[in-house]
Amino acid sequence: MTLAERIIAAHAGRPVEPGEFVEVPVDFVLANDITAPLAIQAFRALGAKRVFDPARVALVPDHFTPSKDVKSAEQCRIMREFAREQRIAGYFEVGRGGIEHVLLPEAGLVLPGEIAVGADSHTCTYGALSAFATGMGSTDIAYALAKGKTWLRVPKTIRVELRGEPPPWVMGKDVVLHLIGEVGVSGANWCALEFGGDLEGIPLDDRLAIANMAVEAGATTGLFPPDEAVLEYIAGRARRPFTLLFPDPDAAYYEVIEIDLGELRPLVAQPHLPENVVPAEELGEVRIDQVVIGSCTGGRWRDLLVAAEILKGRKVHPEVRCLVIPGTQELHLRAVREGLAEVFLSAGAVLSTPTCGPCLGGHMGILAAGERAVSTTNRNFRGRMGHPESEVYLASPAVAAASAVLGRIASPEELMGRGKG
Amino acid sequence: MSRHASRVTRHGSNRICVIEGDGIGHEVVPAAVEALRTVAPDLEFVPAEAGFECFEKRGVAIPEETWAAIDASDGILFGAISAPSEDVPGYEPVILTLRQRLRLYANLRPTVSPPLPDLRQGVDLLVVRENTEGLYVGREKSDGETAVAERVITRKASERIAHLAFTLARRRRRKVTIVHKANVLKETCGLFRETAFRVAEGFPDVEAGEMLVDAMAMWLAKAPERFDVVLTPNLFGDILSDEASVWGGGLGMAPSLNLGEGMALAEPVHGSAPDIAGEGVANPVAAILSGAMLLGIHLGREEEAKRIERAVWETLAAGYHTPDLPGEEEKVVNTERLGELVLARLEAGPWG
């Protein structure tokens, strides 16, 4: 069995095969300020009184928070009141939380071998910690909240074999953009992506970015097998025991894709699909108005660190607005403590409290008609960050920071050279 | 006679009295408690005070509540005690008092080659030391010109420790080396040797050998892999177990178990280390492995104890280490972090 099949089988209590439907208990359920109110409504409509386990639920206000208007404030209120009523431990108030998919791994709430479902498409992020995690609609989540179980169609598994070591300025984001460029935005529909091979050279923060964007290839989830890096990350965070599961050596894969990491270049995905992938250096002169460094894809510690390394002692281009949004309060505080905040602010960037804000055109950096942004987020659909005639180029924090300095889309190698300083 | 090395339960579950003691005892013992709690969630932990800090605060090194807590427990997890450099009136040496009052007759000191760089591999031995008599009975006298210490060896105590050594050998590689100096100390060591070989007759499946203590000191330095269980009278064991600990990565890695009838005290070999106390860099491995000995040898829960040992070994094999151990600079971690890394492995269950 593949890793996805192993995890599902362990929950179903029997071996499983791709394509079959199974009912499984879930280990963790989450929703945010956009999706929770709908889920709560459906939860009530089911006649449910209590959530299945208040220790295994997270409700995270992160999308339109700190509330940007009355409507979003009302949404938050509904979720907050439900969290109090149900005594949900995983409710993270503004100022004590952050972006759900950065926050929950950091809080040790999603662990290897588990099944996590969330009313958010990027729930698949937890695959980096070897959890089978997938996004669902609010009504499905309402059922999971009430019953502690869900149904799944066992996905086929595409094995992504990573070989070699990425060059210095190539990050996890480039790995996943390359993959999406290869298979297309629907190339992995109804599939799980299973990453393997030479994982040692890929830091955990980068793996989280890779798993995060599995859904942008259409995949149900993107999974990494547990290893030393996963265990090191979880040490001191885990709130409950967990199980390490591995794919069988002779597991049957639907497809195998090999990626030579050493050949990768810093990439961008051009408007308006994540599959429109080209090396940043091949783009020519593409002027930009805004840079966003943040989100559940690109707002982790290593993302901030790499961005700061490039911005240190440099200035954001006069015609560019650069927004840096650490994924969680803890990361924001660390950025202050370790001097990154000063680097960003002296460079002329905005340093914001955690929010999903601009990624989905919510608030905190919306684009006007004709404006163009480079963003470390995960989607560049038409109008995603604002006006339907604005454009978003997806890239790594390294490309985003270099572009912020140069005022055009640029490879970090242009500023930093090919080696690592 | 056979009650030792078997499971003790006075209550529904096993209760462990936790005495952190002084100095780094406060830092390393919590890691051991967490490890035990993770593999054996049914264990109950009762914290109690003892030691020099306790003496300074309350005027007594082992308060009555501590004795009561011990009485209500199946075993003790002990940290370390500071010995005052000068004689302090009223201060009793805590560990000696506990050993005597609880009749902890055996001192068990294992040494296993850890997965650390530049350390000899293949050592896996256990020194089983008689802990109540020999030269340590406290019968010393002196007229100023001549000082005399009495060495007491009894058949009873020798039989008890030998029986334990052979019993433990059955769970290991079934080999016992009886250490003595009977060629010179014909009566005392003679009795120890003779008794040990008599006990050995009851264990035909265990290979019994003997070695003079001076030769033993040499072979322990030269070929420590040769030994499995090393059975010794009190003084020899004191010396040889320290010698053996070199192969285990030093004091920060050396666990011990003091065993009595129905009671045991697990204790890292290191002291309270006032020079690094409070810095959070002490090596918690000795304390964690001592906890595992309490669980495996005393409470008979070998499976759970093995899980702890394995987790510690895997963590070290992955390169993580406290500053007292050799290894890569970037994998140096503090006490708390090493504990967390071990715990993550325990929580993770077996790999694969």
PDB file of N, CA and C in Angstrom, chain B residues 16 63 119 136 179 192 194 197 218 220 242 259:
ATOM      1  N   ILE B  16       5.356   5.804  41.805  1.00  0.00           N
ATOM      2  CA  ILE B  16       6.783   6.130  41.883  1.00  0.00           C
ATOM      3  C   ILE B  16       6.985   7.435  42.626  1.00  0.00           C
ATOM      4  N   PRO B  63      12.648  14.769  54.996  1.00  0.00           N
ATOM      5  CA  PRO B  63      11.516  15.027  55.881  1.00  0.00           C
ATOM      6  C   PRO B  63      10.601  13.803  56.021  1.00  0.00           C
ATOM      7  N   LEU B 119      33.514   6.557  19.922  1.00  0.00           N
ATOM      8  CA  LEU B 119      33.426   5.698  21.098  1.00  0.00           C
ATOM      9  C   LEU B 119      33.438   4.239  20.663  1.00  0.00           C
ATOM     10  N   TYR B 136      32.517  -1.267  53.614  1.00  0.00           N
ATOM     11  CA  TYR B 136      31.677  -0.085  53.799  1.00  0.00           C
ATOM     12  C   TYR B 136      30.742  -0.207  55.002  1.00  0.00           C
ATOM     13  N   VAL B 179      33.966 -11.480  40.543  1.00  0.00           N
ATOM     14  CA  VAL B 179      35.210 -10.747  40.782  1.00  0.00           C
ATOM     15  C   VAL B 179      35.558 -10.806  42.272  1.00  0.00           C
ATOM     16  N   PHE B 192      32.868 -15.017  49.655  1.00  0.00           N
ATOM     17  CA  PHE B 192      32.079 -14.418  48.575  1.00  0.00           C
ATOM     18  C   PHE B 192      32.132 -15.319  47.328  1.00  0.00           C
ATOM     19  N   GLU B 194      33.066 -18.537  47.054  1.00  0.00           N
ATOM     20  CA  GLU B 194      32.500 -19.867  47.276  1.00  0.00           C
ATOM     21  C   GLU B 194      30.973 -19.816  47.208  1.00  0.00           C
ATOM     22  N   PHE B 197      29.727 -19.286  43.607  1.00  0.00           N
ATOM     23  CA  PHE B 197      29.772 -20.498  42.783  1.00  0.00           C
ATOM     24  C   PHE B 197      28.700 -21.499  43.201  1.00  0.00           C
ATOM     25  N   MET B 218      42.244  -4.574  34.542  1.00  0.00           N
ATOM     26  CA  MET B 218      43.000  -4.522  33.288  1.00  0.00           C
ATOM     27  C   MET B 218      42.126  -4.903  32.100  1.00  0.00           C
ATOM     28  N   LEU B 220      38.930  -4.878  31.792  1.00  0.00           N
ATOM     29  CA  LEU B 220      37.828  -3.929  31.588  1.00  0.00           C
ATOM     30  C   LEU B 220      38.299  -2.756  30.728  1.00  0.00           C
ATOM     31  N   ASP B 242      32.802   2.576  37.910  1.00  0.00           N
ATOM     32  CA  ASP B 242      33.255   3.868  37.389  1.00  0.00           C
ATOM     33  C   ASP B 242      34.195   3.679  36.205  1.00  0.00           C
ATOM     34  N   LEU B 259      18.760  -1.708  44.373  1.00  0.00           N
ATOM     35  CA  LEU B 259      17.646  -2.630  44.478  1.00  0.00           C
ATOM     36  C   LEU B 259      17.574  -3.261  45.860  1.00  0.00           C
TER      37      LEU B 259
END
